[in-house]
mmCIF file of C-alpha atoms in Angstrom:
data_model
loop_
_atom_site.group_PDB
_atom_site.id
_atom_site.type_symbol
_atom_site.label_atom_id
_atom_site.label_comp_id
_atom_site.label_asym_id
_atom_site.label_seq_id
_atom_site.Cartn_x
_atom_site.Cartn_y
_atom_site.Cartn_z
ATOM 1 C CA MET A 1 18.872 14.483 -31.113
ATOM 2 C CA THR A 2 16.669 11.422 -30.573
ATOM 3 C CA LEU A 3 14.360 11.554 -27.554
ATOM 4 C CA THR A 4 12.231 8.576 -26.564
ATOM 5 C CA LEU A 5 9.600 8.754 -23.839
ATOM 6 C CA PHE A 6 8.628 5.599 -21.969
ATOM 7 C CA SER A 7 5.142 5.676 -20.467
ATOM 8 C CA PHE A 8 1.594 4.407 -20.877
ATOM 9 C CA ASN A 9 -1.277 5.909 -22.844
ATOM 10 C CA GLY A 10 -3.089 8.641 -20.903
ATOM 11 C CA ASP A 11 -0.304 9.306 -18.382
ATOM 12 C CA LYS A 12 -0.804 12.914 -17.281
ATOM 13 C CA ASN A 13 2.795 13.003 -16.064
ATOM 14 C CA ALA A 14 4.007 12.188 -19.577
ATOM 15 C CA TYR A 15 1.818 15.004 -20.913
ATOM 16 C CA LYS A 16 4.097 17.533 -19.181
ATOM 17 C CA ALA A 17 7.050 16.717 -21.429
ATOM 18 C CA LEU A 18 4.944 16.136 -24.538
ATOM 19 C CA VAL A 19 3.155 19.493 -24.273
ATOM 20 C CA ALA A 20 6.433 21.283 -23.485
ATOM 21 C CA ALA A 21 7.896 19.649 -26.596
ATOM 22 C CA LYS A 22 5.071 21.037 -28.745
ATOM 23 C CA TYR A 23 5.721 24.560 -27.472
ATOM 24 C CA ASN A 24 9.472 24.219 -27.883
ATOM 25 C CA GLY A 25 9.502 22.539 -31.290
ATOM 26 C CA VAL A 26 11.169 19.404 -29.923
ATOM 27 C CA ASP A 27 10.498 15.961 -31.395
ATOM 28 C CA ILE A 28 9.779 13.194 -28.887
ATOM 29 C CA GLU A 29 8.838 9.701 -29.959
ATOM 30 C CA LEU A 30 6.906 7.355 -27.691
ATOM 31 C CA ALA A 31 8.506 4.002 -26.928
ATOM 32 C CA LYS A 32 6.875 1.271 -28.993
ATOM 33 C CA ASN A 33 5.160 -1.730 -27.394
ATOM 34 C CA PHE A 34 5.614 -0.343 -23.880
ATOM 35 C CA GLU A 35 3.462 -2.290 -21.395
ATOM 36 C CA LEU A 36 3.180 -0.949 -17.850
ATOM 37 C CA GLY A 37 3.830 -3.672 -15.303
ATOM 38 C CA VAL A 38 5.935 -5.657 -17.763
ATOM 39 C CA SER A 39 8.271 -3.380 -19.704
ATOM 40 C CA ASN A 40 9.152 -1.272 -16.662
ATOM 41 C CA LYS A 41 10.317 -4.345 -14.745
ATOM 42 C CA LYS A 42 12.904 -5.409 -17.283
ATOM 43 C CA PRO A 43 16.608 -4.932 -16.437
ATOM 44 C CA GLU A 44 17.223 -2.538 -19.327
ATOM 45 C CA PHE A 45 14.421 -0.262 -18.087
ATOM 46 C CA LEU A 46 15.568 -0.409 -14.459
ATOM 47 C CA LYS A 47 18.977 0.853 -15.563
ATOM 48 C CA MET A 48 17.209 4.042 -16.680
ATOM 49 C CA SER A 49 14.766 4.260 -13.755
ATOM 50 C CA PRO A 50 15.861 2.218 -10.706
ATOM 51 C CA THR A 51 12.412 2.540 -9.105
ATOM 52 C CA GLY A 52 10.679 1.218 -12.213
ATOM 53 C CA LYS A 53 8.436 4.276 -12.348
ATOM 54 C CA VAL A 54 7.331 6.152 -15.446
ATOM 55 C CA PRO A 55 7.711 8.392 -17.327
ATOM 56 C CA VAL A 56 11.352 8.073 -18.364
ATOM 57 C CA LEU A 57 13.040 10.036 -21.146
ATOM 58 C CA LYS A 58 15.892 8.389 -23.026
ATOM 59 C CA THR A 59 18.346 10.814 -24.636
ATOM 60 C CA SER A 60 21.558 10.261 -26.569
ATOM 61 C CA GLU A 61 23.468 11.322 -23.447
ATOM 62 C CA GLY A 62 21.569 9.320 -20.835
ATOM 63 C CA ALA A 63 18.155 8.845 -19.263
ATOM 64 C CA ILE A 64 16.041 11.126 -17.043
ATOM 65 C CA PHE A 65 13.274 10.030 -14.698
ATOM 66 C CA GLU A 66 10.735 12.080 -12.647
ATOM 67 C CA SER A 67 8.180 13.929 -14.771
ATOM 68 C CA ASN A 68 9.027 17.471 -13.638
ATOM 69 C CA ALA A 69 12.725 16.916 -14.307
ATOM 70 C CA ILE A 70 11.919 15.600 -17.794
ATOM 71 C CA ALA A 71 9.673 18.586 -18.535
ATOM 72 C CA ARG A 72 12.387 20.986 -17.342
ATOM 73 C CA TYR A 73 14.926 19.320 -19.617
ATOM 74 C CA VAL A 74 12.630 19.595 -22.639
ATOM 75 C CA ALA A 75 11.850 23.235 -21.817
ATOM 76 C CA ARG A 76 15.564 24.088 -21.825
ATOM 77 C CA ILE A 77 16.480 22.443 -25.138
ATOM 78 C CA THR A 78 15.507 25.618 -26.981
ATOM 79 C CA ASP A 79 14.559 29.018 -25.625
ATOM 80 C CA LYS A 80 10.957 29.636 -26.692
ATOM 81 C CA GLY A 81 9.967 31.419 -23.487
ATOM 82 C CA LEU A 82 8.831 28.458 -21.379
ATOM 83 C CA TYR A 83 11.132 29.699 -18.608
ATOM 84 C CA GLY A 84 10.088 33.341 -18.901
ATOM 85 C CA ALA A 85 12.201 36.343 -19.811
ATOM 86 C CA THR A 86 13.951 37.267 -16.551
ATOM 87 C CA ALA A 87 15.590 35.671 -13.534
ATOM 88 C CA LEU A 88 12.516 36.608 -11.512
ATOM 89 C CA ASP A 89 10.269 34.862 -14.051
ATOM 90 C CA LEU A 90 12.397 31.739 -13.648
ATOM 91 C CA GLY A 91 12.087 31.838 -9.870
ATOM 92 C CA VAL A 92 8.321 32.343 -9.939
ATOM 93 C CA ILE A 93 7.889 29.581 -12.524
ATOM 94 C CA GLU A 94 9.769 27.188 -10.237
ATOM 95 C CA GLN A 95 7.660 28.399 -7.315
ATOM 96 C CA TRP A 96 4.420 27.436 -9.068
ATOM 97 C CA ILE A 97 5.829 24.120 -10.271
ATOM 98 C CA ASP A 98 6.639 23.208 -6.667
ATOM 99 C CA PHE A 99 3.266 24.472 -5.435
ATOM 100 C CA CYS A 100 1.283 22.517 -8.010
ATOM 101 C CA THR A 101 3.310 19.366 -7.378
ATOM 102 C CA ASN A 102 3.181 19.370 -3.585
ATOM 103 C CA GLU A 103 -0.064 21.197 -2.819
ATOM 104 C CA ILE A 104 -2.267 19.990 -5.700
ATOM 105 C CA ASP A 105 -0.876 16.795 -7.205
ATOM 106 C CA ALA A 106 -0.054 15.054 -3.906
ATOM 107 C CA PRO A 107 -3.499 15.415 -2.249
ATOM 108 C CA LEU A 108 -5.263 14.795 -5.568
ATOM 109 C CA LEU A 109 -3.476 11.452 -5.908
ATOM 110 C CA SER A 110 -4.552 10.598 -2.351
ATOM 111 C CA TRP A 111 -8.145 11.223 -3.407
ATOM 112 C CA VAL A 112 -8.247 9.683 -6.892
ATOM 113 C CA LEU A 113 -5.931 6.663 -6.782
ATOM 114 C CA PRO A 114 -7.910 4.830 -4.051
ATOM 115 C CA LEU A 115 -11.095 5.388 -6.091
ATOM 116 C CA GLN A 116 -9.348 3.794 -9.059
ATOM 117 C CA GLY A 117 -8.271 0.805 -6.971
ATOM 118 C CA VAL A 118 -4.577 1.680 -7.123
ATOM 119 C CA TRP A 119 -4.273 2.454 -3.389
ATOM 120 C CA PRO A 120 -6.351 1.098 -0.469
ATOM 121 C CA TYR A 121 -9.439 3.215 0.190
ATOM 122 C CA ASN A 122 -9.748 5.164 3.435
ATOM 123 C CA LYS A 123 -12.633 7.607 3.913
ATOM 124 C CA ALA A 124 -10.762 9.755 6.440
ATOM 125 C CA LYS A 125 -7.805 10.144 4.075
ATOM 126 C CA GLU A 126 -10.142 11.024 1.217
ATOM 127 C CA ASP A 127 -11.772 13.760 3.299
ATOM 128 C CA ALA A 128 -8.376 15.100 4.366
ATOM 129 C CA ALA A 129 -7.194 15.161 0.751
ATOM 130 C CA LYS A 130 -10.298 17.082 -0.320
ATOM 131 C CA GLU A 131 -9.801 19.692 2.384
ATOM 132 C CA ALA A 132 -6.137 20.118 1.464
ATOM 133 C CA LEU A 133 -7.085 20.527 -2.187
ATOM 134 C CA LYS A 134 -9.729 23.126 -1.408
ATOM 135 C CA LYS A 135 -7.130 25.270 0.355
ATOM 136 C CA SER A 136 -4.685 24.931 -2.532
ATOM 137 C CA LEU A 137 -7.317 25.650 -5.183
ATOM 138 C CA SER A 138 -8.374 28.748 -3.241
ATOM 139 C CA VAL A 139 -4.788 30.025 -3.394
ATOM 140 C CA LEU A 140 -4.617 29.292 -7.115
ATOM 141 C CA ASN A 141 -8.029 30.858 -7.766
ATOM 142 C CA GLU A 142 -7.048 34.051 -5.951
ATOM 143 C CA HIS A 143 -3.902 34.390 -8.062
ATOM 144 C CA LEU A 144 -5.813 33.782 -11.293
ATOM 145 C CA LYS A 145 -8.363 36.498 -10.522
ATOM 146 C CA LYS A 146 -5.802 39.021 -11.745
ATOM 147 C CA ASN A 147 -3.699 36.836 -14.041
ATOM 148 C CA THR A 148 -4.534 34.932 -17.213
ATOM 149 C CA PHE A 149 -1.608 32.582 -16.676
ATOM 150 C CA LEU A 150 0.608 31.825 -13.689
ATOM 151 C CA VAL A 151 3.613 33.898 -14.774
ATOM 152 C CA ALA A 152 3.733 36.835 -17.200
ATOM 153 C CA ASN A 153 1.146 36.973 -19.976
ATOM 154 C CA ARG A 154 1.828 33.738 -21.783
ATOM 155 C CA ILE A 155 1.981 30.032 -21.112
ATOM 156 C CA THR A 156 5.164 28.887 -19.393
ATOM 157 C CA LEU A 157 6.345 25.573 -18.019
ATOM 158 C CA ALA A 158 4.544 26.415 -14.766
ATOM 159 C CA ASP A 159 1.203 26.357 -16.597
ATOM 160 C CA ILE A 160 2.013 23.097 -18.365
ATOM 161 C CA VAL A 161 2.861 21.344 -15.088
ATOM 162 C CA CYS A 162 -0.100 22.887 -13.263
ATOM 163 C CA VAL A 163 -2.663 21.927 -15.920
ATOM 164 C CA CYS A 164 -1.297 18.372 -16.151
ATOM 165 C CA ASN A 165 -1.496 18.046 -12.359
ATOM 166 C CA LEU A 166 -5.111 19.283 -12.441
ATOM 167 C CA PHE A 167 -5.938 16.952 -15.329
ATOM 168 C CA GLU A 168 -7.109 13.886 -13.394
ATOM 169 C CA GLY A 169 -9.178 15.975 -10.999
ATOM 170 C CA MET A 170 -10.922 17.903 -13.767
ATOM 171 C CA LYS A 171 -11.559 14.632 -15.574
ATOM 172 C CA SER A 172 -12.649 12.354 -12.723
ATOM 173 C CA VAL A 173 -13.724 14.102 -9.499
ATOM 174 C CA PHE A 174 -14.058 17.885 -9.890
ATOM 175 C CA ASP A 175 -17.737 18.050 -10.854
ATOM 176 C CA ASP A 176 -19.753 21.278 -11.248
ATOM 177 C CA SER A 177 -20.425 21.667 -7.534
ATOM 178 C CA PHE A 178 -16.785 21.089 -6.562
ATOM 179 C CA ARG A 179 -15.512 23.547 -9.198
ATOM 180 C CA LYS A 180 -18.063 26.259 -8.382
ATOM 181 C CA PRO A 181 -15.957 28.076 -5.718
ATOM 182 C CA TYR A 182 -12.997 28.198 -8.126
ATOM 183 C CA PRO A 183 -14.269 29.807 -11.359
ATOM 184 C CA CYS A 184 -10.894 31.311 -12.212
ATOM 185 C CA VAL A 185 -9.198 27.919 -11.954
ATOM 186 C CA GLU A 186 -11.824 26.414 -14.273
ATOM 187 C CA ARG A 187 -11.444 29.278 -16.764
ATOM 188 C CA TYR A 188 -7.671 28.915 -16.663
ATOM 189 C CA PHE A 189 -7.743 25.135 -17.150
ATOM 190 C CA VAL A 190 -10.205 25.306 -20.058
ATOM 191 C CA THR A 191 -8.164 28.073 -21.706
ATOM 192 C CA CYS A 192 -4.978 26.027 -21.518
ATOM 193 C CA VAL A 193 -6.314 22.644 -22.646
ATOM 194 C CA ASN A 194 -7.833 24.302 -25.704
ATOM 195 C CA GLN A 195 -4.499 25.687 -26.879
ATOM 196 C CA PRO A 196 -3.299 23.849 -30.030
ATOM 197 C CA GLU A 197 -0.167 22.553 -28.306
ATOM 198 C CA PHE A 198 -2.227 20.946 -25.531
ATOM 199 C CA LYS A 199 -4.870 19.568 -27.901
ATOM 200 C CA GLN A 200 -2.229 17.875 -30.054
ATOM 201 C CA VAL A 201 -1.246 15.839 -26.993
ATOM 202 C CA ILE A 202 -4.417 15.264 -24.958
ATOM 203 C CA GLY A 203 -7.108 15.747 -27.602
ATOM 204 C CA SER A 204 -10.541 17.156 -26.781
ATOM 205 C CA PHE A 205 -11.354 17.438 -23.095
ATOM 206 C CA GLU A 206 -14.665 17.365 -21.227
ATOM 207 C CA LEU A 207 -14.930 18.559 -17.649
ATOM 208 C CA CYS A 208 -16.162 16.052 -15.083
ATOM 209 C CA LYS A 209 -19.952 15.832 -14.782
ATOM 210 C CA THR A 210 -20.343 12.757 -12.575
ATOM 211 C CA PRO A 211 -17.412 12.110 -10.219
ATOM 212 C CA ILE A 212 -16.130 8.607 -9.710
ATOM 213 C CA LYS A 213 -16.887 7.200 -6.275
ATOM 214 C CA PHE A 214 -15.649 4.372 -4.145
ATOM 215 C CA THR A 215 -17.510 1.144 -4.815
ATOM 216 C CA PRO A 216 -16.834 -1.655 -2.319
ATOM 217 C CA LYS A 217 -16.244 -5.019 -3.908
ATOM 218 C CA LYS A 218 -19.256 -7.289 -3.671
ATOM 219 C CA LYS A 219 -18.802 -10.426 -1.651
ATOM 220 C CA GLU A 220 -18.925 -13.555 -3.763
ATOM 221 C CA LYS A 221 -21.906 -15.788 -3.121
ATOM 222 C CA LYS A 222 -21.128 -19.298 -2.007
ATOM 223 C CA GLU A 223 -22.059 -21.942 -4.552
ATOM 224 C CA GLN A 224 -25.047 -24.034 -3.599
ATOM 225 C CA PRO A 225 -24.580 -27.819 -3.766
ATOM 226 C CA LYS A 226 -26.079 -29.264 -6.933
ATOM 227 C CA LYS A 227 -29.209 -31.360 -6.771
ATOM 228 C CA LYS A 228 -29.078 -35.107 -7.173
ATOM 229 C CA GLU A 229 -29.636 -36.443 -10.670
ATOM 230 C CA LYS A 230 -32.422 -38.882 -11.395
ATOM 231 C CA GLY A 231 -31.360 -42.379 -10.565
ATOM 232 C CA GLY A 232 -29.747 -41.271 -7.347
ATOM 233 C CA LYS A 233 -26.399 -40.208 -8.781
ATOM 234 C CA LYS A 234 -24.945 -37.002 -7.447
ATOM 235 C CA GLN A 235 -23.408 -34.472 -9.758
ATOM 236 C CA GLU A 236 -19.815 -33.675 -8.972
ATOM 237 C CA ALA A 237 -19.616 -30.511 -6.924
ATOM 238 C CA ALA A 238 -17.508 -27.763 -8.413
ATOM 239 C CA ALA A 239 -14.242 -27.164 -6.624
ATOM 240 C CA PRO A 240 -14.702 -24.370 -4.090
ATOM 241 C CA LYS A 241 -13.173 -21.079 -5.120
ATOM 242 C CA PRO A 242 -10.183 -20.062 -3.035
ATOM 243 C CA LYS A 243 -10.971 -17.363 -0.525
ATOM 244 C CA PRO A 244 -9.487 -13.999 -1.412
ATOM 245 C CA ALA A 245 -6.377 -13.271 0.573
ATOM 246 C CA LYS A 246 -6.899 -10.876 3.425
ATOM 247 C CA PRO A 247 -5.099 -7.566 2.982
ATOM 248 C CA ALA A 248 -1.824 -7.508 4.849
ATOM 249 C CA LYS A 249 -2.106 -5.833 8.218
ATOM 250 C CA ASN A 250 -0.001 -2.781 8.888
ATOM 251 C CA PRO A 251 2.350 -3.883 11.685
ATOM 252 C CA LEU A 252 2.012 -0.430 13.256
ATOM 253 C CA ASP A 253 -1.697 -1.053 13.827
ATOM 254 C CA GLU A 254 -0.717 -4.045 15.974
ATOM 255 C CA LEU A 255 1.379 -2.002 18.417
ATOM 256 C CA PRO A 256 0.080 -1.382 21.949
ATOM 257 C CA PRO A 257 -2.241 1.651 22.107
ATOM 258 C CA SER A 258 -0.634 5.043 22.613
ATOM 259 C CA LYS A 259 -2.112 8.005 24.443
ATOM 260 C CA MET A 260 -0.733 10.232 21.672
ATOM 261 C CA VAL A 261 -3.105 10.688 18.730
ATOM 262 C CA MET A 262 -1.139 11.600 15.607
ATOM 263 C CA ASP A 263 -4.098 13.277 13.891
ATOM 264 C CA ALA A 264 -4.634 15.513 16.930
ATOM 265 C CA TRP A 265 -0.994 16.616 16.751
ATOM 266 C CA LYS A 266 -1.325 17.379 13.041
ATOM 267 C CA ARG A 267 -4.417 19.491 13.690
ATOM 268 C CA LEU A 268 -2.620 21.315 16.503
ATOM 269 C CA TYR A 269 0.392 22.024 14.270
ATOM 270 C CA SER A 270 -1.809 23.210 11.393
ATOM 271 C CA CYS A 271 -3.938 25.510 13.555
ATOM 272 C CA ALA A 272 -1.244 27.014 15.794
ATOM 273 C CA PRO A 273 -1.278 30.832 15.443
ATOM 274 C CA ALA A 274 1.647 32.290 13.504
ATOM 275 C CA ASN A 275 2.289 35.005 16.111
ATOM 276 C CA ASP A 276 2.728 32.448 18.909
ATOM 277 C CA PHE A 277 3.654 29.346 16.933
ATOM 278 C CA LYS A 278 6.624 28.160 18.981
ATOM 279 C CA ASN A 279 4.852 28.449 22.309
ATOM 280 C CA VAL A 280 1.671 26.753 21.073
ATOM 281 C CA ALA A 281 2.957 24.121 18.630
ATOM 282 C CA CYS A 282 6.310 23.204 20.180
ATOM 283 C CA GLY A 283 5.251 23.705 23.789
ATOM 284 C CA ARG A 284 2.171 21.542 23.385
ATOM 285 C CA PHE A 285 4.048 18.925 21.357
ATOM 286 C CA TRP A 286 6.111 18.161 24.451
ATOM 287 C CA ASN A 287 3.601 18.901 27.195
ATOM 288 C CA GLY A 288 0.181 18.532 25.596
ATOM 289 C CA GLY A 289 -2.612 21.057 25.471
ATOM 290 C CA ALA A 290 -5.676 22.257 23.609
ATOM 291 C CA VAL A 291 -5.930 22.012 19.826
ATOM 292 C CA PRO A 292 -6.496 25.594 18.565
ATOM 293 C CA LYS A 293 -9.792 26.341 16.808
ATOM 294 C CA SER A 294 -11.269 22.996 17.884
ATOM 295 C CA THR A 295 -15.040 23.324 18.286
ATOM 296 C CA SER A 296 -15.155 20.168 20.395
ATOM 297 C CA GLY A 297 -12.471 21.216 22.883
ATOM 298 C CA GLU A 298 -10.034 18.600 21.553
ATOM 299 C CA GLN A 299 -6.912 18.041 23.653
ATOM 300 C CA PHE A 300 -3.544 16.732 22.519
ATOM 301 C CA SER A 301 -1.848 14.549 25.124
ATOM 302 C CA GLY A 302 1.726 15.452 24.201
ATOM 303 C CA PHE A 303 4.569 13.377 22.774
ATOM 304 C CA ASP A 304 4.494 9.748 23.928
ATOM 305 C CA PRO A 305 8.059 8.335 23.935
ATOM 306 C CA GLU A 306 6.760 4.805 24.495
ATOM 307 C CA GLY A 307 4.426 4.791 21.502
ATOM 308 C CA TYR A 308 6.401 7.031 19.125
ATOM 309 C CA SER A 309 9.984 7.899 18.243
ATOM 310 C CA ILE A 310 11.664 10.976 16.763
ATOM 311 C CA TRP A 311 14.337 10.780 14.072
ATOM 312 C CA PHE A 312 16.665 13.272 12.421
ATOM 313 C CA ALA A 313 17.170 12.761 8.673
ATOM 314 C CA ASP A 314 20.343 14.126 7.073
ATOM 315 C CA TYR A 315 20.806 13.719 3.328
ATOM 316 C CA LYS A 316 23.885 11.637 2.483
ATOM 317 C CA TYR A 317 24.871 13.302 -0.771
ATOM 318 C CA ASN A 318 24.630 17.041 -0.129
ATOM 319 C CA GLU A 319 27.704 17.645 -2.308
ATOM 320 C CA GLU A 320 25.426 16.864 -5.290
ATOM 321 C CA ASN A 321 22.810 19.450 -4.264
ATOM 322 C CA THR A 322 24.009 22.361 -6.381
ATOM 323 C CA VAL A 323 20.772 23.399 -8.134
ATOM 324 C CA ASN A 324 18.046 24.806 -5.892
ATOM 325 C CA PHE A 325 14.961 23.747 -7.848
ATOM 326 C CA MET A 326 16.287 20.212 -8.358
ATOM 327 C CA VAL A 327 16.786 19.862 -4.605
ATOM 328 C CA MET A 328 13.223 21.056 -3.981
ATOM 329 C CA ASN A 329 11.978 18.551 -6.551
ATOM 330 C CA LYS A 330 13.991 15.815 -4.831
ATOM 331 C CA VAL A 331 12.336 16.524 -1.467
ATOM 332 C CA GLY A 332 8.891 16.816 -3.050
ATOM 333 C CA GLY A 333 9.325 13.415 -4.701
ATOM 334 C CA PHE A 334 10.358 11.859 -1.385
ATOM 335 C CA LEU A 335 7.217 13.161 0.319
ATOM 336 C CA GLN A 336 5.015 11.936 -2.517
ATOM 337 C CA ARG A 337 6.405 8.442 -2.071
ATOM 338 C CA MET A 338 5.716 8.640 1.668
ATOM 339 C CA GLU A 339 2.018 9.249 0.989
ATOM 340 C CA PRO A 340 0.816 5.659 1.732
ATOM 341 C CA HIS A 341 2.341 5.962 5.224
ATOM 342 C CA ARG A 342 0.820 9.317 6.181
ATOM 343 C CA LYS A 343 -1.359 7.818 8.953
ATOM 344 C CA HIS A 344 1.591 7.026 11.223
ATOM 345 C CA CYS A 345 4.109 9.734 10.255
ATOM 346 C CA PHE A 346 4.779 13.441 10.618
ATOM 347 C CA GLY A 347 7.799 15.148 9.125
ATOM 348 C CA VAL A 348 9.405 18.502 8.428
ATOM 349 C CA MET A 349 12.019 18.673 5.657
ATOM 350 C CA CYS A 350 14.275 21.739 5.450
ATOM 351 C CA ILE A 351 16.405 22.891 2.526
ATOM 352 C CA LEU A 352 19.365 24.960 3.713
ATOM 353 C CA GLN A 353 22.047 26.949 1.908
ATOM 354 C CA LYS A 354 25.775 26.601 2.465
ATOM 355 C CA GLU A 355 27.610 28.705 -0.114
ATOM 356 C CA LYS A 356 26.731 27.006 -3.441
ATOM 357 C CA LEU A 357 25.277 23.853 -1.886
ATOM 358 C CA PHE A 358 21.747 23.152 -0.642
ATOM 359 C CA PRO A 359 21.882 20.596 2.213
ATOM 360 C CA ILE A 360 18.697 18.735 3.160
ATOM 361 C CA VAL A 361 17.837 17.988 6.791
ATOM 362 C CA GLY A 362 14.624 16.899 8.441
ATOM 363 C CA VAL A 363 12.893 15.641 11.544
ATOM 364 C CA TRP A 364 10.306 12.853 11.587
ATOM 365 C CA VAL A 365 7.937 11.427 14.173
ATOM 366 C CA PHE A 366 7.162 7.742 13.572
ATOM 367 C CA ARG A 367 4.810 5.320 15.300
ATOM 368 C CA GLY A 368 6.866 2.755 17.188
ATOM 369 C CA GLN A 369 10.503 2.724 18.221
ATOM 370 C CA GLU A 370 12.044 2.135 14.793
ATOM 371 C CA ILE A 371 11.572 3.514 11.313
ATOM 372 C CA PRO A 372 8.462 1.567 10.213
ATOM 373 C CA PRO A 373 9.402 -1.566 8.238
ATOM 374 C CA ASN A 374 6.835 -0.825 5.517
ATOM 375 C CA VAL A 375 8.419 2.610 5.012
ATOM 376 C CA LEU A 376 11.853 1.006 4.640
ATOM 377 C CA ALA A 377 10.466 -1.578 2.219
ATOM 378 C CA GLU A 378 8.327 0.700 0.045
ATOM 379 C CA CYS A 379 10.099 4.080 -0.013
ATOM 380 C CA GLY A 380 13.559 3.768 -1.523
ATOM 381 C CA ASP A 381 14.340 7.426 -0.800
ATOM 382 C CA VAL A 382 14.786 6.539 2.885
ATOM 383 C CA GLU A 383 18.145 4.980 2.014
ATOM 384 C CA LEU A 384 19.405 8.357 0.775
ATOM 385 C CA TYR A 385 19.412 9.744 4.325
ATOM 386 C CA ASN A 386 21.351 9.112 7.509
ATOM 387 C CA TRP A 387 18.773 8.515 10.251
ATOM 388 C CA THR A 388 19.514 9.299 13.892
ATOM 389 C CA LYS A 389 17.109 8.380 16.661
ATOM 390 C CA VAL A 390 16.564 11.333 18.994
ATOM 391 C CA ASP A 391 16.679 11.348 22.775
ATOM 392 C CA HIS A 392 13.629 13.512 23.450
ATOM 393 C CA LYS A 393 15.112 14.617 26.789
ATOM 394 C CA ASP A 394 18.267 16.035 25.194
ATOM 395 C CA GLU A 395 17.998 19.837 25.248
ATOM 396 C CA LYS A 396 20.135 20.378 22.135
ATOM 397 C CA ALA A 397 18.079 17.842 20.195
ATOM 398 C CA ARG A 398 14.842 19.463 21.364
ATOM 399 C CA ALA A 399 16.107 22.873 20.269
ATOM 400 C CA ARG A 400 16.970 21.527 16.806
ATOM 401 C CA ILE A 401 13.536 19.904 16.512
ATOM 402 C CA GLU A 402 11.826 23.166 17.450
ATOM 403 C CA ASP A 403 13.925 25.134 14.933
ATOM 404 C CA MET A 404 12.661 22.834 12.174
ATOM 405 C CA PHE A 405 9.075 22.703 13.434
ATOM 406 C CA CYS A 406 8.996 26.527 13.530
ATOM 407 C CA GLN A 407 10.667 26.818 10.107
ATOM 408 C CA LEU A 408 13.098 29.435 11.440
ATOM 409 C CA ASP A 409 15.206 31.510 9.050
ATOM 410 C CA VAL A 410 18.343 29.784 10.356
ATOM 411 C CA VAL A 411 18.580 26.025 11.011
ATOM 412 C CA ASP A 412 21.825 24.271 11.975
ATOM 413 C CA GLY A 413 23.559 27.643 11.608
ATOM 414 C CA LEU A 414 22.676 27.862 7.892
ATOM 415 C CA ASP A 415 20.150 29.936 5.961
ATOM 416 C CA HIS A 416 16.841 28.074 5.735
ATOM 417 C CA ILE A 417 15.486 28.720 2.221
ATOM 418 C CA ASP A 418 12.562 26.300 1.905
ATOM 419 C CA CYS A 419 10.543 23.903 4.026
ATOM 420 C CA LYS A 420 8.049 21.138 3.291
ATOM 421 C CA VAL A 421 5.808 19.664 5.991
ATOM 422 C CA PHE A 422 4.436 16.127 5.714
ATOM 423 C CA LYS A 423 1.254 15.966 7.678
#
């Protein structure tokens, strides 16, 4: 079997498959002369990965994109224990893969990529990403106090994915002071990256000492006119440099002001007490009220139907959703691609169970009266859903919204097996 991996040098997402291959005794060759930004835009590549994203694995039977899916495929080629020994091991491995993808990788990208100039920098988003990461690392640290690895007593695919998702943080922004509250996470990471199978892929690794920081671009100085030459002749002035194009404005920022503050709603939702969640979160979403645990007495004004709209999202191809973990990965990927639009969006995505199928439904709150045009243009996953604008006065619609917001055990009359909140 010939396996070819398309990616760029240093791609931590490609490391997942490459490390799994070392553990499983699988040969993977790297695509030759692959150039990011060029090779991944060619028609033959887009046939394998319609979004143009890497990594992509080419097999004799077809291509696979999305790094977790590729790693899962490699882990299943032979049974060397990467998926544990029991059905429970398998379930817990998938649990940690989802956790590390959605709760660690997503906020870490929001922190690091703007510092690297890949995404626009926003201090508030950076702070929010750090806080989200601290919560996730605390969960991971607590688990690792009593466990050497995530599942059982040996490295599994969960550890490979987790370590690769931690990679950029440990390399670029998790300095000594940031890592200090999470000694078990540091011990775990260092243990894993020093295993022969990891070292064959990533080489020697040094933990971050000085974190990268945002450096604003310096404004270019205007050229001074040249002095006259002797004899009265003027030197030809250099052609003025074109002014850098202004960053495109987000059309949602141009909308009339709304009394509803999205960040206040997100804080209210996050801080609502579990024992009275529906009354506090759902009641105050419609009618407004105090944000729990706010030291400043922050108030949320309630849903503003003039400034915001609510939409139901129903996946178009539920007949294909036959494997639970693949459906979870599908939803997680969608939310990752929504990351640049977090400022103006809030969503709850629910995975249900109907016999052997796993339907996906969701509810989203968007700024404005339509699905934002930049979301439609930049997130191809949107086209995979049927979107229905909600009449916020309709009692049945409100009840369905509240069922999803509250993550009830039953949604739309079906068992609700997993939920992901985009906030």
